mmCIF file of N, CA and C in Angstrom:
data_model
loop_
_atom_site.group_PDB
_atom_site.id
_atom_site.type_symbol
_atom_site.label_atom_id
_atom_site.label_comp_id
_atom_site.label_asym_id
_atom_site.label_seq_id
_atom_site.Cartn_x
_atom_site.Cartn_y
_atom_site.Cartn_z
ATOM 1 N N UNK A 20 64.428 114.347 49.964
ATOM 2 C CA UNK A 20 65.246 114.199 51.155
ATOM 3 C C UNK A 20 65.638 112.751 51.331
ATOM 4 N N UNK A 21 66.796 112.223 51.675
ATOM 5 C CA UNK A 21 67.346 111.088 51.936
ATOM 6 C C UNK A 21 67.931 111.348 53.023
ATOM 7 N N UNK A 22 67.395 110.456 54.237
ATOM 8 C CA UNK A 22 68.544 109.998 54.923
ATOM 9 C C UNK A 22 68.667 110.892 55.791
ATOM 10 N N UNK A 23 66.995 111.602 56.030
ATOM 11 C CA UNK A 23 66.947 112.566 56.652
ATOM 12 C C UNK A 23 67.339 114.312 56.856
ATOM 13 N N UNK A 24 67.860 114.530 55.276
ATOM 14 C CA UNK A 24 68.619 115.469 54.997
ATOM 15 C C UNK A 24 68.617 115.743 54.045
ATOM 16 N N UNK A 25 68.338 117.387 53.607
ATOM 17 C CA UNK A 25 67.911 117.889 52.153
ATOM 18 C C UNK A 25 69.371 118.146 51.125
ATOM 19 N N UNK A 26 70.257 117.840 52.265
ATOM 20 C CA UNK A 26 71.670 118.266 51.112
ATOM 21 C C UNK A 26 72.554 116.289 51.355
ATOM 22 N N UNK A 27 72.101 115.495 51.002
ATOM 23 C CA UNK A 27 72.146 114.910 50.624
ATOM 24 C C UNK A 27 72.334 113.888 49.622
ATOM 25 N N UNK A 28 72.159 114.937 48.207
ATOM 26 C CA UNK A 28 71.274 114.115 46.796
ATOM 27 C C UNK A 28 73.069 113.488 46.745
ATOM 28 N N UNK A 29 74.022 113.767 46.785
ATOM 29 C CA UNK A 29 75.517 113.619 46.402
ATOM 30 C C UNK A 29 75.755 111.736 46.914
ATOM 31 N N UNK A 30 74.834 111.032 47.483
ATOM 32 C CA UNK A 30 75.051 110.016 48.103
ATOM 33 C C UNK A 30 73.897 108.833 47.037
ATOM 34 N N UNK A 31 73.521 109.870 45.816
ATOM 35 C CA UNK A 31 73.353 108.787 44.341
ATOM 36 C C UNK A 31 74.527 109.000 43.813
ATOM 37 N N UNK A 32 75.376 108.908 44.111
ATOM 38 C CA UNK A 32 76.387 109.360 43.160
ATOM 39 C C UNK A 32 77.639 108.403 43.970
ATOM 40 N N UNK A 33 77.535 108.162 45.459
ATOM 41 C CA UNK A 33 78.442 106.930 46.255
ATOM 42 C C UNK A 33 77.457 105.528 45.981
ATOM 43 N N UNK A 34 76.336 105.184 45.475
ATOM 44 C CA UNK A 34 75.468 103.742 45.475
ATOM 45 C C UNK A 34 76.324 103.331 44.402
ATOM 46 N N UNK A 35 76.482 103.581 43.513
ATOM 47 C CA UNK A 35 76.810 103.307 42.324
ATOM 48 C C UNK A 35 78.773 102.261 43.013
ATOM 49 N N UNK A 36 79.215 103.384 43.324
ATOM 50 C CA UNK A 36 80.318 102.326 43.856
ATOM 51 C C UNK A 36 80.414 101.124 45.147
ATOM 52 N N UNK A 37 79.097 101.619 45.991
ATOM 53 C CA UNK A 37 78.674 100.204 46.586
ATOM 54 C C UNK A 37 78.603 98.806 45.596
ATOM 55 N N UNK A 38 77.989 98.995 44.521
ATOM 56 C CA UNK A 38 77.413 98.148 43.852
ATOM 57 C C UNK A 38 78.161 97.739 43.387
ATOM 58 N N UNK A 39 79.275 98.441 42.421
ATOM 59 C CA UNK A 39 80.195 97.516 41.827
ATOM 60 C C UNK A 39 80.931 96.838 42.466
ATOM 61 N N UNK A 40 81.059 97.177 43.996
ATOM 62 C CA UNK A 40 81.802 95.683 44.228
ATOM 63 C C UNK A 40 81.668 94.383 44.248
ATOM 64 N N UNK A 41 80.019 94.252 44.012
ATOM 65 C CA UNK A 41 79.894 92.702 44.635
ATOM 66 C C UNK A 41 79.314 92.248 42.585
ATOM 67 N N UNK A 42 78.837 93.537 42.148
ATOM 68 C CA UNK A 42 78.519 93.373 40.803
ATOM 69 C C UNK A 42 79.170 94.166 39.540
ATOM 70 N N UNK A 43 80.479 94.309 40.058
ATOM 71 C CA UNK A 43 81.182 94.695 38.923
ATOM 72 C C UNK A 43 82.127 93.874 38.695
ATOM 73 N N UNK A 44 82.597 93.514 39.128
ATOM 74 C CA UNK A 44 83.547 91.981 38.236
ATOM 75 C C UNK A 44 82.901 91.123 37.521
ATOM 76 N N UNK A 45 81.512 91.027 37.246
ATOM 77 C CA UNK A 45 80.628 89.911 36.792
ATOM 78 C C UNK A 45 80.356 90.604 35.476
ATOM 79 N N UNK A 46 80.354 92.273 35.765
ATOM 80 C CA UNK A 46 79.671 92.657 34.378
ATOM 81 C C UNK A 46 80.946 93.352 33.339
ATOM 82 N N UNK A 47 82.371 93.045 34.484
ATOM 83 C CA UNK A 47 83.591 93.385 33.640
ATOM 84 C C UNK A 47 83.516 92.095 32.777
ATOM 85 N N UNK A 48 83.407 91.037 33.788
ATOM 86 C CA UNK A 48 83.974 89.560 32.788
ATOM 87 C C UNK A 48 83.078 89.381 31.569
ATOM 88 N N UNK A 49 81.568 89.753 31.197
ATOM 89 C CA UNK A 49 80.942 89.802 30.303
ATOM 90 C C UNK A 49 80.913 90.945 29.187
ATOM 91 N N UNK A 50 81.656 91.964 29.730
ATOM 92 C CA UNK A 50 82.099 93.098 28.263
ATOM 93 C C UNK A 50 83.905 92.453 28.001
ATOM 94 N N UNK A 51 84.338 91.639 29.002
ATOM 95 C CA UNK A 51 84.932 91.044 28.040
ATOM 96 C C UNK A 51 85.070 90.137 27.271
ATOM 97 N N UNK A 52 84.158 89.168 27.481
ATOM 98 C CA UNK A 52 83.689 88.013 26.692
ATOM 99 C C UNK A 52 83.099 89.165 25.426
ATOM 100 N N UNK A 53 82.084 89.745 25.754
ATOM 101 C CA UNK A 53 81.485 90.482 24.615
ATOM 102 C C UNK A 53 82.487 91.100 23.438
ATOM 103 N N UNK A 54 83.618 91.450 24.059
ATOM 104 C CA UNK A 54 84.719 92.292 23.116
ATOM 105 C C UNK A 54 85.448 91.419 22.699
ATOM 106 N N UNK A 55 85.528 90.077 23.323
ATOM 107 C CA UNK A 55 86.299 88.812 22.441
ATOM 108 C C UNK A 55 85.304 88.244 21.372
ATOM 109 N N UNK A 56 83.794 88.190 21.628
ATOM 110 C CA UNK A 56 83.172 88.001 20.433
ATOM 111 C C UNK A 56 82.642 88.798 19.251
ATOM 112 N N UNK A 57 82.853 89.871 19.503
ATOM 113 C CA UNK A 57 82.526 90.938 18.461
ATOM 114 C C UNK A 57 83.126 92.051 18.500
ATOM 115 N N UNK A 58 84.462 91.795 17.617
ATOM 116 C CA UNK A 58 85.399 93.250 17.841
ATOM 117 C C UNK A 58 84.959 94.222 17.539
ATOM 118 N N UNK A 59 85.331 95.394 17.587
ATOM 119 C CA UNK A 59 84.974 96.897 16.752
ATOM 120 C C UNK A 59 84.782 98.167 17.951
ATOM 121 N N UNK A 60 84.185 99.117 17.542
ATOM 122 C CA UNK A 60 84.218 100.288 18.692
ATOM 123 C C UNK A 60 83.080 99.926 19.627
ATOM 124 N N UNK A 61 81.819 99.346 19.176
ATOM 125 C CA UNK A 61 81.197 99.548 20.425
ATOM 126 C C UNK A 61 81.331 99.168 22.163
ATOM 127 N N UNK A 62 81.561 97.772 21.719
ATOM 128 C CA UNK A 62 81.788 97.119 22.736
ATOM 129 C C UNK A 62 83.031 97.654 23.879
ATOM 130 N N UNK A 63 84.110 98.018 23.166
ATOM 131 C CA UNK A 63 85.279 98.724 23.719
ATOM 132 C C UNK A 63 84.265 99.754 24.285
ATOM 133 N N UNK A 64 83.588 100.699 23.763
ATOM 134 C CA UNK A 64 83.408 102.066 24.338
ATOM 135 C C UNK A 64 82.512 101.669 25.359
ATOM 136 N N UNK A 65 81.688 100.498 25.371
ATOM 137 C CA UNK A 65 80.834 100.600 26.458
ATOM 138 C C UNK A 65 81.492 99.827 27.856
ATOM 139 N N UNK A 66 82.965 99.119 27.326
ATOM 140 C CA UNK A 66 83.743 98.800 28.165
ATOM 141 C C UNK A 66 84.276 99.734 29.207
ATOM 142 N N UNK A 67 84.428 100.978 28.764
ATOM 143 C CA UNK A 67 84.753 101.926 29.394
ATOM 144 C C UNK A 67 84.046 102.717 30.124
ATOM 145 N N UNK A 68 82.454 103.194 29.490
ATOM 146 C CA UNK A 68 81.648 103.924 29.498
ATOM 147 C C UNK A 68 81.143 103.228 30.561
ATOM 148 N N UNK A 69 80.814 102.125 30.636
ATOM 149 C CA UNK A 69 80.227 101.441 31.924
ATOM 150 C C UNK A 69 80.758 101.650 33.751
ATOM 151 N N UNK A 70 82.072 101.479 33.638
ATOM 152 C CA UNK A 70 82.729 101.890 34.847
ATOM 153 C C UNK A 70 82.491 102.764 35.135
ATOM 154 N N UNK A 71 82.882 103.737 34.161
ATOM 155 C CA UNK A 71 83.125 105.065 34.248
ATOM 156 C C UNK A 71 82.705 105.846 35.762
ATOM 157 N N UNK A 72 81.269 105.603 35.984
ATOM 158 C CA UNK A 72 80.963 106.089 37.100
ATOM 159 C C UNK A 72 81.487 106.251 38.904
ATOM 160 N N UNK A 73 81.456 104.673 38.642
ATOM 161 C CA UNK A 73 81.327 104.403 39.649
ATOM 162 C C UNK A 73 83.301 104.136 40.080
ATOM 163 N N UNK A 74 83.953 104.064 39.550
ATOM 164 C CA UNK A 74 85.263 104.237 39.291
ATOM 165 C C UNK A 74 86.236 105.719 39.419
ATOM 166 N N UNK A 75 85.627 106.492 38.672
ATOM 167 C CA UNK A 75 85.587 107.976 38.561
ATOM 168 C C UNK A 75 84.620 108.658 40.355
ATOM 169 N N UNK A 76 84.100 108.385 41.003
ATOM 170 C CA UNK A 76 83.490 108.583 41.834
ATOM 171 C C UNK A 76 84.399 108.529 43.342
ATOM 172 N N UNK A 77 84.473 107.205 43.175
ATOM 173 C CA UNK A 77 85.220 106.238 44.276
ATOM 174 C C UNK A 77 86.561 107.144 43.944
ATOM 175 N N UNK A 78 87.582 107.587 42.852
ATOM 176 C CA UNK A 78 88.701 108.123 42.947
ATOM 177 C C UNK A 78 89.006 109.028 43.269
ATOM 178 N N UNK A 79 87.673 110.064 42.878
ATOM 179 C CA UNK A 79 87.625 111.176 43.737
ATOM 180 C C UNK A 79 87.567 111.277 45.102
ATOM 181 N N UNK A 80 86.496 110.338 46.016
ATOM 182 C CA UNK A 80 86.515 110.202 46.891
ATOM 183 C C UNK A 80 87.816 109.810 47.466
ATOM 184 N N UNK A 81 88.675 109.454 47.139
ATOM 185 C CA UNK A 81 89.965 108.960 47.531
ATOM 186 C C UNK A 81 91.128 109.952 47.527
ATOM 187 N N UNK A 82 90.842 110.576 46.453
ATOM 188 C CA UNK A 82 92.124 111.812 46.683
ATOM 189 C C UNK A 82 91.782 112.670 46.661
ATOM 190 N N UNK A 83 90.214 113.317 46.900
ATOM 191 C CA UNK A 83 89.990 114.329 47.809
ATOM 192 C C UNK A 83 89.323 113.747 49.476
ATOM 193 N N UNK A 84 89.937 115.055 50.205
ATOM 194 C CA UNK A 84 90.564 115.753 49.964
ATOM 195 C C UNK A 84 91.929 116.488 49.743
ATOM 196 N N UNK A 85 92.489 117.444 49.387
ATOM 197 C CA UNK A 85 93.536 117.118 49.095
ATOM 198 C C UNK A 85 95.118 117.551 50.377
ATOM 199 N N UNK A 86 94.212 117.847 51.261
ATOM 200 C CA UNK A 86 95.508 117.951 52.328
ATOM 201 C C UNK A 86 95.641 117.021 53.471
ATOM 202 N N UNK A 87 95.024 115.800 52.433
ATOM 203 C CA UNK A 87 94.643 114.410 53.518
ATOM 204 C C UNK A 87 96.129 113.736 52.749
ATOM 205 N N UNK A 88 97.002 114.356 52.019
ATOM 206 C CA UNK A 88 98.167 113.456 51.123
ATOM 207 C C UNK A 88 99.396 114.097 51.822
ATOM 208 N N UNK A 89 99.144 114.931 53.080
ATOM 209 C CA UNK A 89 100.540 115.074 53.743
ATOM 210 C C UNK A 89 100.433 113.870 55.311
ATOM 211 N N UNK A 90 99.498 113.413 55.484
ATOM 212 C CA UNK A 90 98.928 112.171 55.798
ATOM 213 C C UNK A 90 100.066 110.837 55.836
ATOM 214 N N UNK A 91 100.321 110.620 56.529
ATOM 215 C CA UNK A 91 101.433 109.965 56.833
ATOM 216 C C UNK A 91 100.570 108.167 55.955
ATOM 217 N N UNK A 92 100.833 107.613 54.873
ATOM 218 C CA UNK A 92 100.386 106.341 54.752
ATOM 219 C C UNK A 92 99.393 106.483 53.519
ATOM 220 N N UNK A 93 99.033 108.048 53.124
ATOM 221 C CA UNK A 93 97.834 108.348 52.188
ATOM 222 C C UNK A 93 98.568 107.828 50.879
ATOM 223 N N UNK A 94 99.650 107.847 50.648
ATOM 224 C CA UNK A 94 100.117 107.753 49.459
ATOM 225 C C UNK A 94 100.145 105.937 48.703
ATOM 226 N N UNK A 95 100.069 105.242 50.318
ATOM 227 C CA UNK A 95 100.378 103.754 50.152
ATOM 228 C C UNK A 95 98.462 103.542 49.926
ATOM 229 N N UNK A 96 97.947 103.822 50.845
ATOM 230 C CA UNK A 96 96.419 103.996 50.839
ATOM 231 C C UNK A 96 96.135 104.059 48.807
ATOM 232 N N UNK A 97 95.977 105.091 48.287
ATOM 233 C CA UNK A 97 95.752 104.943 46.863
ATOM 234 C C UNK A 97 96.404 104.336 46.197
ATOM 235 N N UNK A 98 97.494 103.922 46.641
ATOM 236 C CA UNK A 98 98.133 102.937 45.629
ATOM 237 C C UNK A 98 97.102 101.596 45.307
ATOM 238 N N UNK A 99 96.816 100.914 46.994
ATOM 239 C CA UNK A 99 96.066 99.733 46.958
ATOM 240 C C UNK A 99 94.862 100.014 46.443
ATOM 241 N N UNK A 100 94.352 101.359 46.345
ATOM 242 C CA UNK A 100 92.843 101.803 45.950
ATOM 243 C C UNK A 100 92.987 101.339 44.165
ATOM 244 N N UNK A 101 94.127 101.696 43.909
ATOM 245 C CA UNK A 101 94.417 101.362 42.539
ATOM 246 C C UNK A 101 94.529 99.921 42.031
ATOM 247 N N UNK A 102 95.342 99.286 42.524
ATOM 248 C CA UNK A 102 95.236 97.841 42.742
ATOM 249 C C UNK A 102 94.236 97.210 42.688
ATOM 250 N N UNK A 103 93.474 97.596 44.088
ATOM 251 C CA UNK A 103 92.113 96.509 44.459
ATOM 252 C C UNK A 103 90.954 96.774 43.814
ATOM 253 N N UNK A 104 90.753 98.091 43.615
ATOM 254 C CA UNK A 104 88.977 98.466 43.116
ATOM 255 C C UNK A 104 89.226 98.638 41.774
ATOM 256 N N UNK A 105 90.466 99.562 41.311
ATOM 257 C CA UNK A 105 90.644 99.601 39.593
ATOM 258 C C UNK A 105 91.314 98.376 39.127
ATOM 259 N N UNK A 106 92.004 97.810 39.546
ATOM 260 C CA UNK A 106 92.303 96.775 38.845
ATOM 261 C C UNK A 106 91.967 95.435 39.220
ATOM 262 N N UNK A 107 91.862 94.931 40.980
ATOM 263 C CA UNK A 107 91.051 93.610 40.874
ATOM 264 C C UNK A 107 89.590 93.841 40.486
ATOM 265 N N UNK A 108 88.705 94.544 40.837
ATOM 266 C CA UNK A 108 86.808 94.863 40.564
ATOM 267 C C UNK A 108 86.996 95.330 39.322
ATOM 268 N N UNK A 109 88.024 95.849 38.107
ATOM 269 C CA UNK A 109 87.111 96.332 36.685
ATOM 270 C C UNK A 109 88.167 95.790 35.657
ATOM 271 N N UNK A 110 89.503 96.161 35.455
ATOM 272 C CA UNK A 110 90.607 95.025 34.720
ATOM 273 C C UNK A 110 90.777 93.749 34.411
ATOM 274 N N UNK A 111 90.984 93.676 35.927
ATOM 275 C CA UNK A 111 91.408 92.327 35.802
ATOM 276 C C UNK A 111 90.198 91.591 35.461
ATOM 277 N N UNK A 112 89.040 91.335 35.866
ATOM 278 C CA UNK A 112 87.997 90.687 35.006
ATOM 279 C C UNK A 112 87.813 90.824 33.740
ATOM 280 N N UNK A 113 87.815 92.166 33.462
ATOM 281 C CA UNK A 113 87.807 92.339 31.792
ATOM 282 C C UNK A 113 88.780 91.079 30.793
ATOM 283 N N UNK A 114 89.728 91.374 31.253
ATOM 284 C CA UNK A 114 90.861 90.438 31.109
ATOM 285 C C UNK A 114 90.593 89.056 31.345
ATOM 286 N N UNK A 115 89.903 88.481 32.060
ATOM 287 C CA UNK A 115 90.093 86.970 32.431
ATOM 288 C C UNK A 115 88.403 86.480 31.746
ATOM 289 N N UNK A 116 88.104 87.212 31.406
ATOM 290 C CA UNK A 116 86.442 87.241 30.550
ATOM 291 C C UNK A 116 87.110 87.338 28.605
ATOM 292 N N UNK A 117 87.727 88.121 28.883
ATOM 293 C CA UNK A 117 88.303 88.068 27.414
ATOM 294 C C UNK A 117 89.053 86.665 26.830
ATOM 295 N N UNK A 118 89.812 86.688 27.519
ATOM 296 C CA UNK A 118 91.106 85.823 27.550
ATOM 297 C C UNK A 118 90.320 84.048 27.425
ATOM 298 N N UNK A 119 89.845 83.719 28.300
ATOM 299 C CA UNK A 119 88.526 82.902 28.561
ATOM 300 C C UNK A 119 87.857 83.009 26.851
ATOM 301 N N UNK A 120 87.241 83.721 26.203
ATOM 302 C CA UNK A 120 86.489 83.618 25.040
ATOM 303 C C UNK A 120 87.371 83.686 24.323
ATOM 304 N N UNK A 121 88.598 84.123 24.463
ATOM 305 C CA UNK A 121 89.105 84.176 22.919
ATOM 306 C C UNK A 121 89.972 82.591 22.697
ATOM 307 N N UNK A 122 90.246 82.219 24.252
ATOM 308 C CA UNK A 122 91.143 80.914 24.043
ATOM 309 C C UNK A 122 89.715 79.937 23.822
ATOM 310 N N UNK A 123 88.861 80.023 24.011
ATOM 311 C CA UNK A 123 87.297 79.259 23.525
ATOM 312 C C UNK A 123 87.211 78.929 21.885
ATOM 313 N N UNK A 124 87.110 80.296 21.552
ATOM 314 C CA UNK A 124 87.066 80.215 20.572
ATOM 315 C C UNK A 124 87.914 79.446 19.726
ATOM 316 N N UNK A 125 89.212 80.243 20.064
ATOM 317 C CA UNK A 125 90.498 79.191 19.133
ATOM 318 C C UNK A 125 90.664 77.745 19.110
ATOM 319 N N UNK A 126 90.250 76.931 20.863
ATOM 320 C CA UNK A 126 90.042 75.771 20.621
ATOM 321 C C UNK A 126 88.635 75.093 19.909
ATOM 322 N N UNK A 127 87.822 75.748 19.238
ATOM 323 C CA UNK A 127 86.439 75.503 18.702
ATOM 324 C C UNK A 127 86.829 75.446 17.406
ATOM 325 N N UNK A 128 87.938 76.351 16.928
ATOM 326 C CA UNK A 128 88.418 76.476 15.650
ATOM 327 C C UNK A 128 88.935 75.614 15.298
ATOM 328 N N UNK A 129 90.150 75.601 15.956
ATOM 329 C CA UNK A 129 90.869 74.291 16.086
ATOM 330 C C UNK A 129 90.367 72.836 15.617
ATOM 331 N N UNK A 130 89.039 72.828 16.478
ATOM 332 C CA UNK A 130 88.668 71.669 16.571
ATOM 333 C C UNK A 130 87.957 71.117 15.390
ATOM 334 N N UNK A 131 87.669 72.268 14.807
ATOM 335 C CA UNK A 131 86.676 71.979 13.529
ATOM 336 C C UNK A 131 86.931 72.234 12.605
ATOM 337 N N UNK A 132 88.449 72.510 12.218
ATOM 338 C CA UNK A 132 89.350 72.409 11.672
ATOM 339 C C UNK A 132 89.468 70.949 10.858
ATOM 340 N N UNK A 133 90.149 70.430 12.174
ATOM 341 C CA UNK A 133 90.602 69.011 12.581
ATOM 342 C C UNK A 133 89.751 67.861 12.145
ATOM 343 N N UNK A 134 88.427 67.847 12.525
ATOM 344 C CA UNK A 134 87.554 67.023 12.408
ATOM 345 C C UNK A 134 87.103 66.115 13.332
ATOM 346 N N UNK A 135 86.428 65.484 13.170
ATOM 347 C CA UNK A 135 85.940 64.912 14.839
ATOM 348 C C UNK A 135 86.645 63.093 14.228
ATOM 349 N N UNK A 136 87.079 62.872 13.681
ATOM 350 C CA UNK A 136 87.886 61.806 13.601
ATOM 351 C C UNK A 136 89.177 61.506 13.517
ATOM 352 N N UNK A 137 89.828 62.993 13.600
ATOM 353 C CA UNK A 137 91.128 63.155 13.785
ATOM 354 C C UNK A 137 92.261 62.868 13.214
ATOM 355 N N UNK A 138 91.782 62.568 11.664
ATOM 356 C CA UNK A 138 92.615 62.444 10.435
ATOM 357 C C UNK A 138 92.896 63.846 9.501
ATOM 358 N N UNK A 139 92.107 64.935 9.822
ATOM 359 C CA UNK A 139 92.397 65.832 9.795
ATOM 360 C C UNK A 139 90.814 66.399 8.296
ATOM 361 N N UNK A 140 90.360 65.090 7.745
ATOM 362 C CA UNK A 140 89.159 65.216 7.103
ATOM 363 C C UNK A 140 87.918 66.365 7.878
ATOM 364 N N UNK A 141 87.492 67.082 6.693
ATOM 365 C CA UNK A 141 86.381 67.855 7.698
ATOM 366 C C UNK A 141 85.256 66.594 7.591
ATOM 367 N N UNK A 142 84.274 66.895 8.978
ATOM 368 C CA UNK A 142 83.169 66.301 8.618
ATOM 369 C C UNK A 142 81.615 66.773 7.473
ATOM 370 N N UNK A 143 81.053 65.727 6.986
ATOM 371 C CA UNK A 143 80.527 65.771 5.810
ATOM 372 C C UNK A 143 79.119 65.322 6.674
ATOM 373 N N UNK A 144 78.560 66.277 6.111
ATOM 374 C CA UNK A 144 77.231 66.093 6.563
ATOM 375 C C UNK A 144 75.827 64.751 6.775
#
């Protein structure tokens, strides 16, 4: 019983999107750093697989139910739901975590490329 109530259990299933708001942009920006340092399927799938929940949860909650969309404003309502929770809390970090490691990287490349004396010699041990 939670919360004083045996039909309840459905409210493990809303924590999950509490949480990602204040801790899901932190763990988008690190599967995308992760997918800028080691390409291939996993990382992608757990990019996805990770949200999944709490994303998938929250959307339901949003467009059900479904005769809440003759609702004068419901339609502008999910738009921003789309915007703010799918794309500022799980995208757009992905993105600025990626973007961030991969331009890292290239200037590391770059640099050691170049050489640290800037004649373009590598350095010699």
């Amino acid at each position: 019983m939670m919360f004083g109530y045996g039909d309840e259990w459905w409210m493990l299933l809303v924590v999950p999107v509490f949480l990602w708001i204040p801790f899901g942009p932190l763990v988008m920006a690190g599967m995308g750093v992760w997918c800028a340092l080691r390409p291939g399927r996993w990382p992608r799938l757990w990019s996805v697989l990770l949200p999944l929940l709490p994303v998938a949860v929250s959307a339901i909650l949003v467009t059900l139910p479904m005769d809440s969309w003759g609702r004068p404003g419901h339609t502008r309502d999910v738009v921003h739901y789309v915007l703010g929770y799918i794309g500022g809390l799980t995208v757009l970090p992905w993105l600025v975590g990626h973007g961030i490691a991969r331009l890292t990287r290239a200037v590391r490349a770059r640099r050691d490329r170049a050489g640290s004396d800037r004649t373009g010699a590598p350095d010699l041990p």
